[in-house]
Amino acid sequence: MADVTAVAALMRKSLRSGAVGRMSVPLREVVDEGRGTRFLSMPAVSSDLGLCVNKTGTITDGPGPTVTSVVTVFSADTGDLVGVLDGAAVTNLKCAAVTALVTDRCAARDAGVLAIVGSGVQAWQQYLGVSAVRDITEVRVHSRSREHAEALCKRIRRADGNVRTKVSASAREATDAADVISTATTSVQPLPIAPELPEHVHINCMGAHTTESRELSRSLLTAATLVVEDIGIAVAEAGEIHRKAIDLEALENGRHTGLGGRPTVFSSTGHASLDLITCAHLVAQEHH
């Protein structure tokens, strides 16, 4: 939890200082070899943080882990190789930290009920991120695998014995009357979440997406205030509906018209600037 809080704080500092805006972050490159495997490259360079990183990896359709990646870290000053980090470790910490960052800005201060749809690695990161910034007293989990959902609930109870956990039979049951909802699935079809949510509800939508679809229905996305890492990348990867979203820099610096009156949705597509910030924290920890 300490790493999540520290990386979220570094993200906030970098957004507020303009360091993220000054980074060079090209669109990610994806090469499809035509037989079910895609190869990706996500570079970013920051003079403020003195690093150049590139997450490279493969995406397969399974079975087993669908993403295998590493992050190479270079000094932006000397060009020297600083290290090669496990891509999954960087991604997981980044996702938990940005979830904490956005949830802290968007969720009701007294939010206490968290619903998680999905039960994989990213579902656990959602618990870590949300619980880092809100006093969560109840977590409901829905997954296609009841066994996996029960395992996640057990892990949460081990982390905090005061949290009530429940395996829900459906996404609708899990999300009904929840204060914060996190979706972390591989579905590109809308999950059965009620389209009309109270205005105080915040959703972290972290799973699969295309330019045409993702885990949330179009009606829900239209009814909500959308938050994205970067508008250009969100539009390119998750569709035009994100054109009027609030990006992280505007969210942190208050350069937007406000969040009240509608539910909020963090419609995440990922952004290499956040990988770079996460690497900066991990490299600094190693050198201490």
PDB file of N, CA, C and O in Angstrom, residues 98-159:
ATOM      1  N   VAL A  98      -2.844   5.026 -10.234  1.00  0.00           N
ATOM      2  CA  VAL A  98      -3.710   5.964 -10.965  1.00  0.00           C
ATOM      3  C   VAL A  98      -5.157   5.798 -10.527  1.00  0.00           C
ATOM      4  O   VAL A  98      -5.930   6.765 -10.504  1.00  0.00           O
ATOM      5  N   THR A  99      -5.541   4.588 -10.133  1.00  0.00           N
ATOM      6  CA  THR A  99      -6.879   4.384  -9.564  1.00  0.00           C
ATOM      7  C   THR A  99      -7.031   5.190  -8.285  1.00  0.00           C
ATOM      8  O   THR A  99      -8.062   5.844  -8.064  1.00  0.00           O
ATOM      9  N   ALA A 100      -6.014   5.160  -7.434  1.00  0.00           N
ATOM     10  CA  ALA A 100      -6.047   5.955  -6.197  1.00  0.00           C
ATOM     11  C   ALA A 100      -6.155   7.437  -6.519  1.00  0.00           C
ATOM     12  O   ALA A 100      -6.951   8.170  -5.917  1.00  0.00           O
ATOM     13  N   LEU A 101      -5.358   7.899  -7.469  1.00  0.00           N
ATOM     14  CA  LEU A 101      -5.339   9.304  -7.860  1.00  0.00           C
ATOM     15  C   LEU A 101      -6.726   9.769  -8.313  1.00  0.00           C
ATOM     16  O   LEU A 101      -7.250  10.778  -7.833  1.00  0.00           O
ATOM     17  N   VAL A 102      -7.328   9.031  -9.247  1.00  0.00           N
ATOM     18  CA  VAL A 102      -8.603   9.445  -9.822  1.00  0.00           C
ATOM     19  C   VAL A 102      -9.741   9.257  -8.826  1.00  0.00           C
ATOM     20  O   VAL A 102     -10.621  10.120  -8.703  1.00  0.00           O
ATOM     21  N   THR A 103      -9.741   8.150  -8.106  1.00  0.00           N
ATOM     22  CA  THR A 103     -10.788   7.910  -7.131  1.00  0.00           C
ATOM     23  C   THR A 103     -10.811   8.992  -6.068  1.00  0.00           C
ATOM     24  O   THR A 103     -11.875   9.442  -5.634  1.00  0.00           O
ATOM     25  N   ASP A 104      -9.628   9.425  -5.647  1.00  0.00           N
ATOM     26  CA  ASP A 104      -9.550  10.467  -4.629  1.00  0.00           C
ATOM     27  C   ASP A 104     -10.159  11.774  -5.121  1.00  0.00           C
ATOM     28  O   ASP A 104     -10.740  12.531  -4.339  1.00  0.00           O
ATOM     29  N   ARG A 105     -10.040  12.052  -6.415  1.00  0.00           N
ATOM     30  CA  ARG A 105     -10.617  13.259  -6.984  1.00  0.00           C
ATOM     31  C   ARG A 105     -12.126  13.138  -7.219  1.00  0.00           C
ATOM     32  O   ARG A 105     -12.856  14.119  -7.095  1.00  0.00           O
ATOM     33  N   CYS A 106     -12.581  11.940  -7.590  1.00  0.00           N
ATOM     34  CA  CYS A 106     -13.945  11.795  -8.121  1.00  0.00           C
ATOM     35  C   CYS A 106     -14.953  11.181  -7.156  1.00  0.00           C
ATOM     36  O   CYS A 106     -16.144  11.516  -7.226  1.00  0.00           O
ATOM     37  N   ALA A 107     -14.539  10.261  -6.303  1.00  0.00           N
ATOM     38  CA  ALA A 107     -15.488   9.538  -5.458  1.00  0.00           C
ATOM     39  C   ALA A 107     -15.943  10.393  -4.286  1.00  0.00           C
ATOM     40  O   ALA A 107     -15.218  11.281  -3.821  1.00  0.00           O
ATOM     41  N   ALA A 108     -17.140  10.108  -3.791  1.00  0.00           N
ATOM     42  CA  ALA A 108     -17.650  10.799  -2.606  1.00  0.00           C
ATOM     43  C   ALA A 108     -16.705  10.567  -1.438  1.00  0.00           C
ATOM     44  O   ALA A 108     -16.123   9.485  -1.290  1.00  0.00           O
ATOM     45  N   ARG A 109     -16.537  11.592  -0.597  1.00  0.00           N
ATOM     46  CA  ARG A 109     -15.604  11.472   0.516  1.00  0.00           C
ATOM     47  C   ARG A 109     -15.985  10.358   1.470  1.00  0.00           C
ATOM     48  O   ARG A 109     -15.122   9.744   2.105  1.00  0.00           O
ATOM     49  N   ASP A 110     -17.300  10.088   1.594  1.00  0.00           N
ATOM     50  CA  ASP A 110     -17.745   9.053   2.534  1.00  0.00           C
ATOM     51  C   ASP A 110     -18.020   7.725   1.840  1.00  0.00           C
ATOM     52  O   ASP A 110     -18.697   6.856   2.406  1.00  0.00           O
ATOM     53  N   ALA A 111     -17.512   7.538   0.639  1.00  0.00           N
ATOM     54  CA  ALA A 111     -17.720   6.272  -0.076  1.00  0.00           C
ATOM     55  C   ALA A 111     -17.201   5.106   0.753  1.00  0.00           C
ATOM     56  O   ALA A 111     -16.059   5.121   1.211  1.00  0.00           O
ATOM     57  N   GLY A 112     -18.052   4.089   0.913  1.00  0.00           N
ATOM     58  CA  GLY A 112     -17.654   2.959   1.737  1.00  0.00           C
ATOM     59  C   GLY A 112     -17.887   1.598   1.102  1.00  0.00           C
ATOM     60  O   GLY A 112     -17.349   0.601   1.573  1.00  0.00           O
ATOM     61  N   VAL A 113     -18.688   1.554   0.036  1.00  0.00           N
ATOM     62  CA  VAL A 113     -19.016   0.277  -0.601  1.00  0.00           C
ATOM     63  C   VAL A 113     -18.374   0.219  -1.981  1.00  0.00           C
ATOM     64  O   VAL A 113     -18.642   1.059  -2.844  1.00  0.00           O
ATOM     65  N   LEU A 114     -17.516  -0.769  -2.180  1.00  0.00           N
ATOM     66  CA  LEU A 114     -16.816  -0.969  -3.447  1.00  0.00           C
ATOM     67  C   LEU A 114     -17.333  -2.230  -4.119  1.00  0.00           C
ATOM     68  O   LEU A 114     -17.396  -3.292  -3.495  1.00  0.00           O
ATOM     69  N   ALA A 115     -17.691  -2.109  -5.392  1.00  0.00           N
ATOM     70  CA  ALA A 115     -18.060  -3.273  -6.197  1.00  0.00           C
ATOM     71  C   ALA A 115     -16.959  -3.517  -7.218  1.00  0.00           C
ATOM     72  O   ALA A 115     -16.520  -2.582  -7.896  1.00  0.00           O
ATOM     73  N   ILE A 116     -16.511  -4.757  -7.321  1.00  0.00           N
ATOM     74  CA  ILE A 116     -15.484  -5.125  -8.297  1.00  0.00           C
ATOM     75  C   ILE A 116     -16.064  -6.181  -9.224  1.00  0.00           C
ATOM     76  O   ILE A 116     -16.526  -7.228  -8.766  1.00  0.00           O
ATOM     77  N   VAL A 117     -16.050  -5.900 -10.515  1.00  0.00           N
ATOM     78  CA  VAL A 117     -16.485  -6.880 -11.515  1.00  0.00           C
ATOM     79  C   VAL A 117     -15.224  -7.399 -12.193  1.00  0.00           C
ATOM     80  O   VAL A 117     -14.514  -6.650 -12.866  1.00  0.00           O
ATOM     81  N   GLY A 118     -14.951  -8.668 -11.999  1.00  0.00           N
ATOM     82  CA  GLY A 118     -13.693  -9.279 -12.400  1.00  0.00           C
ATOM     83  C   GLY A 118     -12.965  -9.768 -11.164  1.00  0.00           C
ATOM     84  O   GLY A 118     -13.198  -9.266 -10.059  1.00  0.00           O
ATOM     85  N   SER A 119     -12.073 -10.734 -11.333  1.00  0.00           N
ATOM     86  CA  SER A 119     -11.385 -11.289 -10.160  1.00  0.00           C
ATOM     87  C   SER A 119      -9.928 -11.621 -10.435  1.00  0.00           C
ATOM     88  O   SER A 119      -9.297 -12.353  -9.684  1.00  0.00           O
ATOM     89  N   GLY A 120      -9.370 -11.039 -11.503  1.00  0.00           N
ATOM     90  CA  GLY A 120      -7.981 -11.293 -11.844  1.00  0.00           C
ATOM     91  C   GLY A 120      -7.026 -10.330 -11.145  1.00  0.00           C
ATOM     92  O   GLY A 120      -7.376  -9.677 -10.161  1.00  0.00           O
ATOM     93  N   VAL A 121      -5.822 -10.235 -11.687  1.00  0.00           N
ATOM     94  CA  VAL A 121      -4.785  -9.401 -11.087  1.00  0.00           C
ATOM     95  C   VAL A 121      -5.236  -7.957 -10.972  1.00  0.00           C
ATOM     96  O   VAL A 121      -5.035  -7.298  -9.944  1.00  0.00           O
ATOM     97  N   GLN A 122      -5.863  -7.426 -12.023  1.00  0.00           N
ATOM     98  CA  GLN A 122      -6.261  -6.023 -11.989  1.00  0.00           C
ATOM     99  C   GLN A 122      -7.394  -5.764 -10.990  1.00  0.00           C
ATOM    100  O   GLN A 122      -7.537  -4.638 -10.491  1.00  0.00           O
ATOM    101  N   ALA A 123      -8.189  -6.762 -10.704  1.00  0.00           N
ATOM    102  CA  ALA A 123      -9.228  -6.601  -9.680  1.00  0.00           C
ATOM    103  C   ALA A 123      -8.583  -6.331  -8.319  1.00  0.00           C
ATOM    104  O   ALA A 123      -9.041  -5.475  -7.550  1.00  0.00           O
ATOM    105  N   TRP A 124      -7.502  -7.032  -8.021  1.00  0.00           N
ATOM    106  CA  TRP A 124      -6.781  -6.802  -6.766  1.00  0.00           C
ATOM    107  C   TRP A 124      -6.163  -5.401  -6.750  1.00  0.00           C
ATOM    108  O   TRP A 124      -6.206  -4.711  -5.731  1.00  0.00           O
ATOM    109  N   GLN A 125      -5.621  -4.973  -7.880  1.00  0.00           N
ATOM    110  CA  GLN A 125      -5.063  -3.616  -7.941  1.00  0.00           C
ATOM    111  C   GLN A 125      -6.150  -2.570  -7.710  1.00  0.00           C
ATOM    112  O   GLN A 125      -5.888  -1.519  -7.110  1.00  0.00           O
ATOM    113  N   GLN A 126      -7.363  -2.852  -8.160  1.00  0.00           N
ATOM    114  CA  GLN A 126      -8.468  -1.934  -7.920  1.00  0.00           C
ATOM    115  C   GLN A 126      -8.782  -1.826  -6.434  1.00  0.00           C
ATOM    116  O   GLN A 126      -9.020  -0.729  -5.912  1.00  0.00           O
ATOM    117  N   TYR A 127      -8.760  -2.934  -5.749  1.00  0.00           N
ATOM    118  CA  TYR A 127      -8.975  -2.884  -4.299  1.00  0.00           C
ATOM    119  C   TYR A 127      -7.882  -2.059  -3.632  1.00  0.00           C
ATOM    120  O   TYR A 127      -8.156  -1.193  -2.792  1.00  0.00           O
ATOM    121  N   LEU A 128      -6.639  -2.302  -4.017  1.00  0.00           N
ATOM    122  CA  LEU A 128      -5.524  -1.561  -3.410  1.00  0.00           C
ATOM    123  C   LEU A 128      -5.660  -0.064  -3.671  1.00  0.00           C
ATOM    124  O   LEU A 128      -5.479   0.758  -2.768  1.00  0.00           O
ATOM    125  N   GLY A 129      -5.973   0.306  -4.907  1.00  0.00           N
ATOM    126  CA  GLY A 129      -6.053   1.713  -5.262  1.00  0.00           C
ATOM    127  C   GLY A 129      -7.189   2.437  -4.568  1.00  0.00           C
ATOM    128  O   GLY A 129      -6.999   3.528  -4.006  1.00  0.00           O
ATOM    129  N   VAL A 130      -8.376   1.839  -4.581  1.00  0.00           N
ATOM    130  CA  VAL A 130      -9.534   2.493  -3.972  1.00  0.00           C
ATOM    131  C   VAL A 130      -9.389   2.558  -2.457  1.00  0.00           C
ATOM    132  O   VAL A 130      -9.643   3.595  -1.827  1.00  0.00           O
ATOM    133  N   SER A 131      -8.945   1.471  -1.848  1.00  0.00           N
ATOM    134  CA  SER A 131      -8.836   1.446  -0.383  1.00  0.00           C
ATOM    135  C   SER A 131      -7.699   2.330   0.130  1.00  0.00           C
ATOM    136  O   SER A 131      -7.667   2.669   1.312  1.00  0.00           O
ATOM    137  N   ALA A 132      -6.790   2.731  -0.760  1.00  0.00           N
ATOM    138  CA  ALA A 132      -5.725   3.641  -0.351  1.00  0.00           C
ATOM    139  C   ALA A 132      -6.253   5.043  -0.083  1.00  0.00           C
ATOM    140  O   ALA A 132      -5.625   5.812   0.650  1.00  0.00           O
ATOM    141  N   VAL A 133      -7.412   5.382  -0.660  1.00  0.00           N
ATOM    142  CA  VAL A 133      -7.912   6.762  -0.546  1.00  0.00           C
ATOM    143  C   VAL A 133      -9.317   6.862   0.050  1.00  0.00           C
ATOM    144  O   VAL A 133      -9.803   7.966   0.295  1.00  0.00           O
ATOM    145  N   ARG A 134      -9.967   5.741   0.281  1.00  0.00           N
ATOM    146  CA  ARG A 134     -11.296   5.752   0.887  1.00  0.00           C
ATOM    147  C   ARG A 134     -11.391   4.663   1.952  1.00  0.00           C
ATOM    148  O   ARG A 134     -10.774   3.602   1.829  1.00  0.00           O
ATOM    149  N   ASP A 135     -12.193   4.926   2.972  1.00  0.00           N
ATOM    150  CA  ASP A 135     -12.382   3.964   4.060  1.00  0.00           C
ATOM    151  C   ASP A 135     -13.438   2.955   3.621  1.00  0.00           C
ATOM    152  O   ASP A 135     -14.619   3.100   3.918  1.00  0.00           O
ATOM    153  N   ILE A 136     -12.997   1.940   2.904  1.00  0.00           N
ATOM    154  CA  ILE A 136     -13.912   0.934   2.363  1.00  0.00           C
ATOM    155  C   ILE A 136     -14.296  -0.058   3.457  1.00  0.00           C
ATOM    156  O   ILE A 136     -13.431  -0.650   4.102  1.00  0.00           O
ATOM    157  N   THR A 137     -15.593  -0.222   3.657  1.00  0.00           N
ATOM    158  CA  THR A 137     -16.084  -1.141   4.691  1.00  0.00           C
ATOM    159  C   THR A 137     -16.720  -2.405   4.102  1.00  0.00           C
ATOM    160  O   THR A 137     -16.877  -3.399   4.808  1.00  0.00           O
ATOM    161  N   GLU A 138     -17.082  -2.349   2.809  1.00  0.00           N
ATOM    162  CA  GLU A 138     -17.715  -3.505   2.170  1.00  0.00           C
ATOM    163  C   GLU A 138     -17.240  -3.619   0.733  1.00  0.00           C
ATOM    164  O   GLU A 138     -17.182  -2.628   0.006  1.00  0.00           O
ATOM    165  N   VAL A 139     -16.883  -4.837   0.330  1.00  0.00           N
ATOM    166  CA  VAL A 139     -16.483  -5.107  -1.051  1.00  0.00           C
ATOM    167  C   VAL A 139     -17.333  -6.238  -1.592  1.00  0.00           C
ATOM    168  O   VAL A 139     -17.433  -7.303  -0.979  1.00  0.00           O
ATOM    169  N   ARG A 140     -17.949  -5.989  -2.743  1.00  0.00           N
ATOM    170  CA  ARG A 140     -18.716  -7.032  -3.432  1.00  0.00           C
ATOM    171  C   ARG A 140     -17.988  -7.397  -4.708  1.00  0.00           C
ATOM    172  O   ARG A 140     -17.545  -6.518  -5.440  1.00  0.00           O
ATOM    173  N   VAL A 141     -17.871  -8.681  -4.970  1.00  0.00           N
ATOM    174  CA  VAL A 141     -17.120  -9.153  -6.133  1.00  0.00           C
ATOM    175  C   VAL A 141     -18.015 -10.037  -6.992  1.00  0.00           C
ATOM    176  O   VAL A 141     -18.674 -10.952  -6.489  1.00  0.00           O
ATOM    177  N   HIS A 142     -18.032  -9.752  -8.288  1.00  0.00           N
ATOM    178  CA  HIS A 142     -18.676 -10.657  -9.234  1.00  0.00           C
ATOM    179  C   HIS A 142     -17.662 -11.076 -10.277  1.00  0.00           C
ATOM    180  O   HIS A 142     -16.891 -10.260 -10.796  1.00  0.00           O
ATOM    181  N   SER A 143     -17.651 -12.364 -10.590  1.00  0.00           N
ATOM    182  CA  SER A 143     -16.748 -12.901 -11.601  1.00  0.00           C
ATOM    183  C   SER A 143     -17.440 -14.073 -12.287  1.00  0.00           C
ATOM    184  O   SER A 143     -18.330 -14.712 -11.714  1.00  0.00           O
ATOM    185  N   ARG A 144     -16.996 -14.348 -13.516  1.00  0.00           N
ATOM    186  CA  ARG A 144     -17.511 -15.542 -14.197  1.00  0.00           C
ATOM    187  C   ARG A 144     -17.146 -16.803 -13.425  1.00  0.00           C
ATOM    188  O   ARG A 144     -17.842 -17.816 -13.506  1.00  0.00           O
ATOM    189  N   SER A 145     -16.038 -16.742 -12.681  1.00  0.00           N
ATOM    190  CA  SER A 145     -15.602 -17.866 -11.860  1.00  0.00           C
ATOM    191  C   SER A 145     -15.893 -17.563 -10.397  1.00  0.00           C
ATOM    192  O   SER A 145     -15.252 -16.692  -9.802  1.00  0.00           O
ATOM    193  N   ARG A 146     -16.839 -18.273  -9.820  1.00  0.00           N
ATOM    194  CA  ARG A 146     -17.140 -18.061  -8.403  1.00  0.00           C
ATOM    195  C   ARG A 146     -15.931 -18.387  -7.542  1.00  0.00           C
ATOM    196  O   ARG A 146     -15.665 -17.713  -6.547  1.00  0.00           O
ATOM    197  N   GLU A 147     -15.185 -19.410  -7.940  1.00  0.00           N
ATOM    198  CA  GLU A 147     -13.992 -19.803  -7.183  1.00  0.00           C
ATOM    199  C   GLU A 147     -12.987 -18.655  -7.122  1.00  0.00           C
ATOM    200  O   GLU A 147     -12.413 -18.359  -6.071  1.00  0.00           O
ATOM    201  N   HIS A 148     -12.782 -17.978  -8.265  1.00  0.00           N
ATOM    202  CA  HIS A 148     -11.850 -16.854  -8.296  1.00  0.00           C
ATOM    203  C   HIS A 148     -12.376 -15.679  -7.473  1.00  0.00           C
ATOM    204  O   HIS A 148     -11.601 -14.982  -6.808  1.00  0.00           O
ATOM    205  N   ALA A 149     -13.685 -15.452  -7.539  1.00  0.00           N
ATOM    206  CA  ALA A 149     -14.284 -14.369  -6.748  1.00  0.00           C
ATOM    207  C   ALA A 149     -14.113 -14.631  -5.259  1.00  0.00           C
ATOM    208  O   ALA A 149     -13.796 -13.721  -4.485  1.00  0.00           O
ATOM    209  N   GLU A 150     -14.315 -15.865  -4.850  1.00  0.00           N
ATOM    210  CA  GLU A 150     -14.153 -16.215  -3.438  1.00  0.00           C
ATOM    211  C   GLU A 150     -12.691 -16.051  -3.009  1.00  0.00           C
ATOM    212  O   GLU A 150     -12.410 -15.596  -1.887  1.00  0.00           O
ATOM    213  N   ALA A 151     -11.762 -16.393  -3.897  1.00  0.00           N
ATOM    214  CA  ALA A 151     -10.348 -16.237  -3.575  1.00  0.00           C
ATOM    215  C   ALA A 151      -9.986 -14.766  -3.400  1.00  0.00           C
ATOM    216  O   ALA A 151      -9.209 -14.400  -2.498  1.00  0.00           O
ATOM    217  N   LEU A 152     -10.555 -13.900  -4.238  1.00  0.00           N
ATOM    218  CA  LEU A 152     -10.292 -12.466  -4.106  1.00  0.00           C
ATOM    219  C   LEU A 152     -10.873 -11.937  -2.802  1.00  0.00           C
ATOM    220  O   LEU A 152     -10.219 -11.161  -2.090  1.00  0.00           O
ATOM    221  N   CYS A 153     -12.075 -12.356  -2.462  1.00  0.00           N
ATOM    222  CA  CYS A 153     -12.678 -11.927  -1.193  1.00  0.00           C
ATOM    223  C   CYS A 153     -11.824 -12.362  -0.008  1.00  0.00           C
ATOM    224  O   CYS A 153     -11.617 -11.591   0.943  1.00  0.00           O
ATOM    225  N   LYS A 154     -11.313 -13.579  -0.063  1.00  0.00           N
ATOM    226  CA  LYS A 154     -10.473 -14.085   1.017  1.00  0.00           C
ATOM    227  C   LYS A 154      -9.191 -13.262   1.128  1.00  0.00           C
ATOM    228  O   LYS A 154      -8.748 -12.920   2.236  1.00  0.00           O
ATOM    229  N   ARG A 155      -8.614 -12.898  -0.010  1.00  0.00           N
ATOM    230  CA  ARG A 155      -7.390 -12.086  -0.008  1.00  0.00           C
ATOM    231  C   ARG A 155      -7.648 -10.707   0.586  1.00  0.00           C
ATOM    232  O   ARG A 155      -6.821 -10.185   1.345  1.00  0.00           O
ATOM    233  N   ILE A 156      -8.803 -10.145   0.272  1.00  0.00           N
ATOM    234  CA  ILE A 156      -9.157  -8.832   0.817  1.00  0.00           C
ATOM    235  C   ILE A 156      -9.333  -8.912   2.328  1.00  0.00           C
ATOM    236  O   ILE A 156      -8.862  -8.042   3.067  1.00  0.00           O
ATOM    237  N   ARG A 157      -9.980  -9.951   2.801  1.00  0.00           N
ATOM    238  CA  ARG A 157     -10.181 -10.107   4.254  1.00  0.00           C
ATOM    239  C   ARG A 157      -8.854 -10.301   4.978  1.00  0.00           C
ATOM    240  O   ARG A 157      -8.683  -9.835   6.104  1.00  0.00           O
ATOM    241  N   ARG A 158      -7.917 -10.990   4.331  1.00  0.00           N
ATOM    242  CA  ARG A 158      -6.588 -11.142   4.940  1.00  0.00           C
ATOM    243  C   ARG A 158      -5.886  -9.792   5.044  1.00  0.00           C
ATOM    244  O   ARG A 158      -5.142  -9.531   5.998  1.00  0.00           O
ATOM    245  N   ALA A 159      -6.111  -8.938   4.050  1.00  0.00           N
ATOM    246  CA  ALA A 159      -5.468  -7.618   4.058  1.00  0.00           C
ATOM    247  C   ALA A 159      -6.088  -6.699   5.088  1.00  0.00           C
ATOM    248  O   ALA A 159      -5.407  -5.864   5.692  1.00  0.00           O
TER     249      ALA A 159
END
